[in-house]
Short mmCIF file of C-alpha atoms and ligand atoms in Angstrom, two decimals:
data_model
loop_
_atom_site.label_atom_id
_atom_site.label_comp_id
_atom_site.label_asym_id
_atom_site.label_seq_id
_atom_site.Cartn_x
_atom_site.Cartn_y
_atom_site.Cartn_z
CA MET A 10 52.05 90.28 -47.37
CA ASN A 11 52.14 90.71 -51.09
CA ASP A 12 48.73 89.85 -52.42
CA VAL A 13 49.94 88.86 -55.87
CA THR A 14 52.35 86.36 -54.37
CA ARG A 15 49.63 84.90 -52.23
CA ARG A 16 47.32 84.55 -55.21
CA LEU A 17 50.04 82.89 -57.23
CA MET A 18 50.95 80.55 -54.42
CA THR A 19 47.40 79.43 -53.72
CA ASP A 20 46.84 78.65 -57.39
CA MET A 21 46.63 74.88 -57.08
CA ASP A 22 44.15 72.04 -56.67
CA PRO A 23 42.04 73.17 -53.68
CA ASP A 24 42.10 69.68 -52.14
CA LEU A 25 45.88 69.76 -52.15
CA LEU A 26 45.92 73.25 -50.71
CA THR A 27 43.74 72.08 -47.84
CA PHE A 28 45.91 69.00 -47.45
CA LEU A 29 49.01 71.19 -47.28
CA HIS A 30 47.51 73.55 -44.74
CA SER A 31 46.08 70.89 -42.51
CA LYS A 32 48.55 67.98 -42.70
CA VAL A 33 51.85 68.96 -44.29
CA THR A 34 52.73 71.60 -41.77
CA SER A 35 56.45 70.90 -41.59
CA PHE A 36 59.25 69.63 -43.78
CA VAL A 37 59.65 66.56 -41.62
CA LYS A 38 55.99 65.73 -42.19
CA TRP A 39 56.52 66.14 -45.90
CA ASP A 40 59.42 63.67 -45.74
CA LEU A 41 57.40 61.24 -43.69
CA ILE A 42 54.39 61.43 -45.97
CA ARG A 43 56.65 60.74 -48.93
CA PHE A 44 58.28 57.87 -47.07
CA PHE A 45 54.91 56.24 -46.42
CA HIS A 46 53.73 56.94 -49.94
CA GLU A 47 56.75 55.13 -51.36
CA ASN A 48 56.51 52.40 -48.81
CA PRO A 49 52.76 51.98 -48.27
CA HIS A 50 52.86 48.55 -46.63
CA THR A 51 55.44 49.32 -44.02
CA ALA A 52 54.94 49.49 -40.30
CA ASP A 53 57.88 50.50 -38.20
CA THR A 54 59.09 52.19 -35.04
CA ALA A 55 59.84 55.90 -34.75
CA GLU A 56 63.49 55.04 -34.30
CA ASN A 57 63.73 53.10 -37.56
CA ILE A 58 61.63 55.54 -39.54
CA ALA A 59 63.91 58.32 -38.33
CA ARG A 60 66.86 56.34 -39.61
CA TYR A 61 65.33 55.83 -43.07
CA ALA A 62 64.36 59.49 -43.23
CA GLY A 63 67.75 60.66 -41.98
CA ARG A 64 66.20 62.71 -39.15
CA ASN A 65 66.66 62.62 -35.42
CA VAL A 66 64.38 60.38 -33.39
CA GLU A 67 62.77 62.94 -31.06
CA MET A 68 61.72 65.19 -33.91
CA THR A 69 60.51 62.29 -36.03
CA GLU A 70 58.51 60.80 -33.19
CA ALA A 71 56.75 64.07 -32.43
CA GLU A 72 55.78 64.41 -36.09
CA LEU A 73 54.62 60.79 -36.31
CA VAL A 74 52.36 61.39 -33.33
CA GLU A 75 50.90 64.49 -34.97
CA LEU A 76 50.38 62.70 -38.28
CA THR A 77 48.53 60.01 -36.34
CA GLU A 78 46.30 62.60 -34.70
CA LEU A 79 45.67 64.09 -38.14
CA GLY A 80 44.51 60.69 -39.43
CA VAL A 81 47.35 60.25 -41.94
CA LEU A 82 48.97 57.44 -39.98
CA VAL A 83 47.79 54.83 -37.55
CA LYS A 84 49.64 53.76 -34.47
CA ASN A 85 49.80 50.20 -33.17
CA GLN A 86 51.24 48.60 -30.12
CA LEU A 87 53.32 45.58 -31.07
CA GLY A 88 54.62 43.83 -27.98
CA SER A 89 56.76 46.46 -26.31
CA MET A 90 57.06 48.51 -29.52
CA VAL A 91 54.92 51.25 -30.96
CA VAL A 92 54.75 51.05 -34.75
CA TYR A 93 53.36 53.51 -37.27
CA SER A 94 51.80 52.73 -40.61
CA LEU A 95 49.76 54.46 -43.27
CA SER A 96 46.04 54.88 -42.67
CA ASN A 97 43.90 52.57 -44.77
CA ASP A 98 41.37 55.34 -45.37
CA PRO A 99 40.94 55.53 -49.18
CA GLY A 100 40.37 59.30 -49.06
CA ILE A 101 43.64 59.92 -47.24
CA ARG A 102 45.54 57.48 -49.46
CA ASP A 103 44.20 59.22 -52.55
CA LEU A 104 45.23 62.66 -51.27
CA ILE A 105 48.70 61.39 -50.43
CA ARG A 106 49.05 59.92 -53.89
CA ARG A 107 47.93 63.17 -55.52
CA PHE A 108 50.22 65.19 -53.28
CA ALA A 109 53.21 62.94 -54.07
CA GLU A 110 52.51 63.11 -57.80
CA ALA A 111 52.09 66.87 -57.71
CA SER A 112 55.39 67.14 -55.79
CA ASP A 113 57.24 65.89 -58.85
CA ASP A 114 56.54 69.28 -60.35
CA ARG A 115 59.00 72.03 -59.47
CA GLU A 116 56.38 74.79 -59.46
CA PHE A 117 54.18 72.83 -57.11
CA ARG A 118 57.12 72.24 -54.77
CA ARG A 119 57.88 75.95 -54.72
CA LYS A 120 54.30 76.71 -53.74
CA ALA A 121 54.24 73.96 -51.12
CA ILE A 122 57.46 75.24 -49.56
CA TYR A 123 55.95 78.74 -49.40
CA HIS A 124 52.94 77.44 -47.49
CA ILE A 125 54.97 75.36 -45.08
CA ILE A 126 57.27 78.24 -44.24
CA ARG A 127 54.34 80.63 -43.79
CA GLY A 128 52.57 78.10 -41.61
CA MET A 129 55.60 77.65 -39.38
CA ARG A 130 55.77 81.32 -38.38
CA MET B 30 55.82 15.30 -55.52
CA ASP B 31 54.58 18.86 -55.64
CA ARG B 32 57.36 21.41 -56.20
CA VAL B 33 57.69 25.17 -56.10
CA THR B 34 59.48 26.02 -59.32
CA THR B 35 62.00 28.86 -59.35
CA GLY B 36 61.94 29.60 -63.04
CA ILE B 37 65.73 29.82 -62.90
CA ALA B 38 67.02 27.95 -65.93
CA GLY B 39 69.02 24.93 -64.87
CA LEU B 40 68.25 25.21 -61.17
CA ASP B 41 64.90 23.45 -61.04
CA ASP B 42 66.52 20.37 -62.58
CA MET B 43 69.14 20.41 -59.84
CA LEU B 44 66.32 20.43 -57.27
CA GLN B 45 64.23 17.61 -58.76
CA GLY B 46 61.76 20.14 -60.08
CA GLY B 47 61.96 22.94 -57.53
CA PHE B 48 61.79 23.71 -53.84
CA VAL B 49 59.73 21.64 -51.46
CA PRO B 50 56.57 23.66 -50.69
CA ASN B 51 56.33 25.51 -47.39
CA THR B 52 60.04 25.33 -46.68
CA ALA B 53 62.74 27.94 -46.04
CA ILE B 54 65.60 28.38 -48.48
CA LEU B 55 68.77 30.27 -47.60
CA VAL B 56 70.58 31.86 -50.54
CA GLU B 57 73.97 32.99 -49.36
CA GLY B 58 76.64 34.82 -51.28
CA ALA B 59 79.17 37.61 -51.44
CA PRO B 60 78.02 41.13 -52.36
CA GLY B 61 76.88 41.35 -55.97
CA THR B 62 76.72 37.62 -56.62
CA GLY B 63 73.01 37.82 -57.47
CA LYS B 64 71.10 37.01 -54.28
CA THR B 65 68.47 39.69 -54.78
CA THR B 66 68.11 38.79 -58.45
CA PHE B 67 67.63 35.16 -57.46
CA GLY B 68 64.89 36.15 -55.03
CA MET B 69 63.14 38.54 -57.41
CA GLN B 70 63.15 35.88 -60.12
CA PHE B 71 61.59 33.38 -57.72
CA ILE B 72 58.84 35.90 -56.90
CA HIS B 73 58.31 36.99 -60.51
CA HIS B 74 58.11 33.44 -61.79
CA GLY B 75 55.57 32.58 -59.09
CA ILE B 76 53.26 35.40 -60.12
CA ALA B 77 53.77 35.25 -63.88
CA GLN B 78 53.84 31.49 -64.40
CA CYS B 79 52.37 29.75 -61.38
CA ASP B 80 49.57 32.05 -60.25
CA GLU B 81 51.27 32.27 -56.86
CA PRO B 82 51.24 35.79 -55.43
CA GLY B 83 54.28 36.92 -53.51
CA ILE B 84 55.66 39.24 -50.88
CA ILE B 85 59.03 40.90 -50.70
CA LEU B 86 60.08 41.80 -47.20
CA THR B 87 63.16 43.95 -47.20
CA PHE B 88 65.33 45.55 -44.58
CA GLU B 89 67.52 47.59 -46.84
CA GLN B 90 65.89 48.88 -50.01
CA PHE B 91 62.85 50.95 -50.78
CA PRO B 92 60.17 49.29 -52.93
CA ARG B 93 61.03 51.62 -55.81
CA GLN B 94 64.54 50.10 -55.98
CA TYR B 95 63.00 46.67 -56.54
CA TYR B 96 60.69 48.09 -59.21
CA ARG B 97 63.71 49.51 -60.99
CA ASP B 98 65.96 46.46 -60.59
CA ALA B 99 63.18 44.10 -61.65
CA ALA B 100 62.39 46.25 -64.70
CA ASN B 101 65.98 45.66 -65.85
CA PHE B 102 65.08 42.03 -66.29
CA GLY B 103 61.74 42.79 -67.89
CA TRP B 104 59.75 41.98 -64.75
CA ASP B 105 56.96 44.47 -64.18
CA PHE B 106 56.68 44.56 -60.39
CA ARG B 107 54.61 47.77 -60.43
CA ARG B 108 52.01 45.95 -62.45
CA TRP B 109 51.96 43.00 -60.04
CA GLU B 110 51.52 45.45 -57.15
CA ALA B 111 48.67 47.19 -58.94
CA GLU B 112 47.02 43.87 -59.71
CA GLY B 113 47.26 42.83 -56.08
CA LYS B 114 49.65 39.94 -56.69
CA LEU B 115 52.70 41.42 -55.04
CA ARG B 116 53.42 43.42 -51.92
CA ILE B 117 56.80 44.93 -51.24
CA MET B 118 57.34 46.01 -47.68
CA MET B 119 60.39 47.60 -46.16
CA THR B 120 60.60 47.37 -42.43
CA SER B 121 63.03 46.39 -39.72
CA PRO B 122 63.92 42.92 -38.45
CA GLU B 123 62.71 43.70 -34.93
CA VAL B 124 59.28 44.72 -36.18
CA SER B 125 59.00 41.75 -38.56
CA GLN B 126 59.93 39.49 -35.74
CA ALA B 127 57.32 40.99 -33.43
CA PHE B 128 54.61 40.61 -36.09
CA PHE B 129 54.79 36.87 -35.69
CA GLN B 130 54.42 37.01 -31.95
CA GLU B 131 51.06 38.73 -32.20
CA ALA B 132 48.12 37.70 -34.29
CA GLY B 133 47.10 39.96 -37.15
CA GLY B 134 50.49 41.56 -37.79
CA GLN B 135 51.25 43.36 -41.01
CA ILE B 136 52.97 40.40 -42.73
CA GLU B 137 50.05 38.14 -41.93
CA GLN B 138 47.64 40.77 -43.24
CA LEU B 139 49.55 41.23 -46.48
CA THR B 140 49.84 37.48 -46.96
CA ARG B 141 46.10 37.07 -46.68
CA GLU B 142 45.32 40.19 -48.67
CA VAL B 143 47.09 38.94 -51.78
CA GLY B 144 46.88 35.20 -51.05
CA ALA B 145 50.67 34.99 -51.04
CA ARG B 146 52.41 31.65 -51.49
CA ARG B 147 55.97 32.89 -51.77
CA ILE B 148 58.10 35.36 -49.89
CA LEU B 149 61.53 36.85 -50.40
CA VAL B 150 63.28 38.13 -47.29
CA ASP B 151 66.18 40.37 -48.34
CA SER B 152 68.30 40.01 -46.32
CA ILE B 153 68.35 37.98 -43.17
CA SER B 154 71.82 39.33 -42.35
CA HIS B 155 70.05 42.27 -40.74
CA PHE B 156 68.81 40.00 -37.99
CA GLU B 157 72.35 39.84 -36.75
CA ARG B 158 72.07 43.30 -35.23
CA LEU B 159 69.18 42.09 -33.06
CA ALA B 160 71.21 39.62 -31.09
CA ALA B 161 74.90 39.46 -30.41
CA ASP B 162 74.53 36.09 -28.78
CA PRO B 163 74.45 33.25 -31.36
CA VAL B 164 71.97 31.19 -29.36
CA HIS B 165 69.56 34.09 -29.09
CA LEU B 166 70.03 34.91 -32.77
CA ARG B 167 69.27 31.35 -33.72
CA GLN B 168 66.06 31.46 -31.70
CA LEU B 169 65.01 34.72 -33.32
CA VAL B 170 65.59 33.47 -36.84
CA TYR B 171 64.00 30.16 -36.01
CA SER B 172 60.79 31.71 -34.73
CA PHE B 173 60.75 34.13 -37.66
CA ILE B 174 61.02 31.28 -40.16
CA ASN B 175 58.34 29.38 -38.31
CA GLY B 176 56.07 32.39 -38.60
CA LEU B 177 56.54 32.35 -42.37
CA LYS B 178 55.82 28.65 -42.54
CA ARG B 179 52.72 29.05 -40.43
CA GLU B 180 51.41 31.32 -43.16
CA GLY B 181 52.03 28.52 -45.66
CA LEU B 182 54.76 30.44 -47.45
CA THR B 183 57.75 29.09 -49.30
CA ALA B 184 60.48 31.48 -48.25
CA VAL B 185 63.71 32.51 -49.92
CA LEU B 186 65.98 34.23 -47.42
CA THR B 187 69.12 35.93 -48.65
CA ARG B 188 72.24 36.37 -46.58
CA GLU B 189 75.44 38.24 -47.23
CA ASN B 190 78.63 36.36 -47.01
CA VAL B 191 81.59 38.56 -46.29
CA ALA B 192 84.16 36.43 -48.02
CA LEU B 193 84.53 37.37 -51.67
CA LEU B 194 86.50 34.32 -52.53
CA GLY B 195 86.97 31.43 -50.20
CA GLU B 196 85.59 30.73 -46.80
CA ALA B 197 83.90 33.19 -44.52
CA GLU B 198 85.54 33.54 -41.16
CA GLY B 199 83.60 34.26 -38.04
CA GLN B 200 80.13 34.28 -39.56
CA ASP B 201 77.35 32.87 -37.50
CA GLU B 202 76.86 29.29 -38.57
CA SER B 203 73.54 28.45 -37.01
CA VAL B 204 71.23 29.75 -39.75
CA PRO B 205 72.15 27.05 -42.29
CA PHE B 206 70.96 24.47 -39.77
CA ILE B 207 67.57 26.09 -39.35
CA VAL B 208 66.69 26.30 -43.02
CA ASP B 209 65.57 23.40 -45.18
CA THR B 210 67.58 24.27 -48.25
CA TYR B 211 70.92 26.00 -48.41
CA ILE B 212 72.24 27.46 -51.65
CA LEU B 213 75.62 29.10 -51.94
CA LEU B 214 76.56 31.66 -54.58
CA ARG B 215 80.29 32.16 -54.98
CA TYR B 216 82.80 34.10 -56.99
CA VAL B 217 85.48 31.83 -58.40
CA GLU B 218 88.65 32.81 -60.10
CA MET B 219 89.38 30.70 -63.16
CA ASP B 220 91.74 31.28 -66.03
CA SER B 221 92.33 34.73 -64.55
CA ALA B 222 88.67 35.66 -64.87
CA ILE B 223 86.09 35.97 -62.11
CA ARG B 224 83.13 33.70 -62.64
CA LYS B 225 80.16 32.83 -60.51
CA ALA B 226 79.33 29.43 -59.12
CA LEU B 227 76.19 28.01 -57.50
CA LEU B 228 76.08 25.07 -55.19
CA VAL B 229 73.17 23.42 -53.41
CA LEU B 230 74.68 22.45 -50.08
CA LYS B 231 71.63 20.95 -48.51
CA MET B 232 68.03 20.13 -49.29
CA ARG B 233 65.96 18.53 -46.60
CA GLY B 234 63.55 15.86 -47.74
CA SER B 235 64.79 15.61 -51.28
CA TYR B 236 67.58 14.41 -53.47
CA HIS B 237 69.55 17.26 -55.06
CA ASP B 238 72.36 17.76 -57.53
CA LYS B 239 75.66 18.22 -55.70
CA ASP B 240 77.71 19.65 -58.54
CA ILE B 241 79.28 23.05 -58.46
CA ARG B 242 77.64 24.85 -61.35
CA ARG B 243 78.63 27.95 -63.22
CA PHE B 244 75.91 30.59 -63.46
CA THR B 245 75.50 33.92 -65.16
CA VAL B 246 73.24 36.91 -64.69
CA THR B 247 71.75 37.83 -68.06
CA SER B 248 69.12 40.34 -69.16
CA LYS B 249 66.54 37.61 -68.43
CA GLY B 250 67.75 36.79 -64.95
CA ILE B 251 69.89 33.99 -63.58
CA GLU B 252 70.93 31.05 -65.73
CA VAL B 253 72.63 28.03 -64.26
CA HIS B 254 74.99 26.22 -66.61
CA SER B 255 76.96 23.00 -66.68
CA LYS B 256 79.18 21.99 -63.82
CA PHE B 257 82.77 23.09 -63.45
CA GLU B 258 84.94 20.14 -64.40
CA GLY B 259 88.04 19.18 -62.50
CA GLN B 260 88.25 22.49 -60.70
CA GLU B 261 89.04 21.42 -57.24
CA GLY B 262 89.78 24.86 -55.82
CA ILE B 263 86.39 26.32 -56.56
CA LEU B 264 84.88 26.49 -53.12
CA SER B 265 87.77 27.99 -51.27
CA GLY B 266 89.12 29.95 -54.15
CA SER B 267 92.43 28.18 -53.76
CA PRO B 268 92.99 24.64 -55.03
CA ARG B 269 94.80 23.48 -51.97
CA ARG B 270 92.25 24.44 -49.37
CA MET B 271 89.43 23.31 -51.52
CA ALA B 272 89.22 19.64 -50.67
CA GLU B 273 89.30 20.63 -47.03
CA SER B 274 86.55 23.20 -47.22
CA PHE B 275 84.47 21.04 -49.47
CA ILE B 276 84.53 18.23 -46.97
CA GLU B 277 83.82 20.63 -44.16
CA ALA B 278 80.89 22.13 -45.97
CA PHE B 279 79.31 18.78 -46.62
CA VAL B 280 80.37 16.62 -43.76
CA ARG B 281 79.61 19.08 -40.99
CA ARG B 282 76.00 19.33 -42.05
N1 ATP C 24 70.16 43.36 -66.58
C1 ATP C 24 71.26 42.75 -66.16
N2 ATP C 24 71.99 42.00 -67.00
C2 ATP C 24 73.08 41.38 -66.58
N3 ATP C 24 73.55 41.45 -65.33
C3 ATP C 24 72.88 42.18 -64.45
C4 ATP C 24 71.70 42.87 -64.81
N4 ATP C 24 71.24 43.53 -63.72
C5 ATP C 24 72.10 43.24 -62.73
N5 ATP C 24 73.08 42.45 -63.15
C6 ATP C 24 74.18 41.91 -62.35
O1 ATP C 24 73.64 41.16 -61.31
C7 ATP C 24 74.57 41.13 -60.25
C8 ATP C 24 73.94 40.88 -58.94
O2 ATP C 24 72.99 41.77 -58.51
P1 ATP C 24 72.18 41.51 -57.14
O3 ATP C 24 71.74 42.83 -56.69
O4 ATP C 24 71.18 40.46 -57.36
O5 ATP C 24 73.30 40.94 -56.15
P2 ATP C 24 73.25 40.78 -54.58
O6 ATP C 24 73.96 39.49 -54.30
O7 ATP C 24 71.86 40.90 -54.08
O8 ATP C 24 74.12 41.97 -54.11
P3 ATP C 24 74.16 42.73 -52.68
O9 ATP C 24 75.03 41.90 -51.80
O10 ATP C 24 74.81 44.03 -53.03
O11 ATP C 24 72.77 42.86 -52.19
C9 ATP C 24 75.40 42.37 -60.37
O12 ATP C 24 76.73 41.98 -60.38
C10 ATP C 24 75.01 42.99 -61.70
O13 ATP C 24 76.14 43.22 -62.47
MG1 MG C 25 70.97 42.29 -52.72
#
C-alpha cells in the first residue's frame, strides 16, 4: 500500500473518517444513508426502499438490517410489516448531515470511494 | 362559519370562504393540470398566512422536488421545514395506511410534532395498487381518510385522471363518494387553444359555486378566473357529449 496515497486519502474531518469506516462500509449503505438524509421523516419497508434506491430487495434488506445494528436506522414492526426509519439520535443525524454535505465535494467523494473499496476487500 | 382558506385567488369565494375544517378534499385532474401546485399552495398559505403548520405526504416525489417546485412560486418550503412548520414525508401507501391502524405511527408523530392542521396527500392514485377490488380499495381509502380526520387535519388529496380531455373511462368511482369536497381540474379546448378549467363538483355541508371557471398557473400559483360563458362542451371536451356528462357528474352524486 502506497503510504502517500493513504495519507492523502485520510486527509479529512476525523469524525467523517470514523463515520466512513464504521457505518458507510458499502455503496448500498451510502445510497441508503443519502436516501434517509434527503427523506428524514420517512418510514418504509425494505421492498419500497429498494425500489426508491433502484437496488434489489435482498441486498437492500441486508444493508438496512446492518444500518439498524449500527444505530443509523431504527426498525419498527407495523402490523405485519417491518419498517425502517432514521434514528432520532442528534449525534447520528448531525454526522449524516455532515457526511451528505461533504459528499457534494468531488474530492471528498473520491476519498470516500477509496475507503469503501479498501474496506470491502 | 369557520373556514380553512386556500389562498387560491378566486377559489375561496367559490367555497363560501374556504374548505370546511377537518374535512377531506379530492382534487382530481389530468397530468400537469396543477394538482400538486394546488396542494402546495394550500399548505404554503396555511403556514404563511394562517399560522397552520402542514404536512406533505407523498408517494412519488422526494422532498427536494417539492422544495424546488415550491421555490418556483416563491414559497420557501426549506425554511418552513427548518422552522418546524412543515414536514414532507415520502413513503408508500401501504405503510401510511398501516400507520393509522396502530397508535403512535409516523404520521401521527409528525402531526403532533409540528402541530399540523393541514395535510396534502400527493397522490391518492397510488392506493389503487394496494387493492384491485373496488370495495376493498374504498375501505382502504376510507379508513385512511378517517385516520387523517382523527388527527384533526383538513386534507387535500390529489388524484390523477387519465383522460386528458373528456371523461375518464374505467376509473374507480368510489373515492369521490368518500370525500367531503370534490374539485375537478380539466383541460378544455377552446378557440383552438388548450385552457384549464376548475369545477367544484361537490361540497358537503356547504353551498358552493357551481360554475365552470377558467384558471391559470402563474408565477404566484393558481388563479381562478371568471366562468366560461356559453361553452357547453367544456366538461367532456366535445359540445355534444357535454350536457350528458354534466348531468351525469352532478346528478349521480
Ligand atoms: N412558475 C410557474 N409559472 C407558471 N406555470 C407554472 C410554474 N410552475 C409550474 N407551472 C405549470 O404548472 C403546471 C402544473 O404543475 P403540477 O405539477 O402542479 O401539475 P400536476 O397536476 O400535479 O401534474 P402531475 O399529474 O404530473 O403530477 C404545469 O403545466 C406547469 O407548466
Ligand atoms: Mg403532481
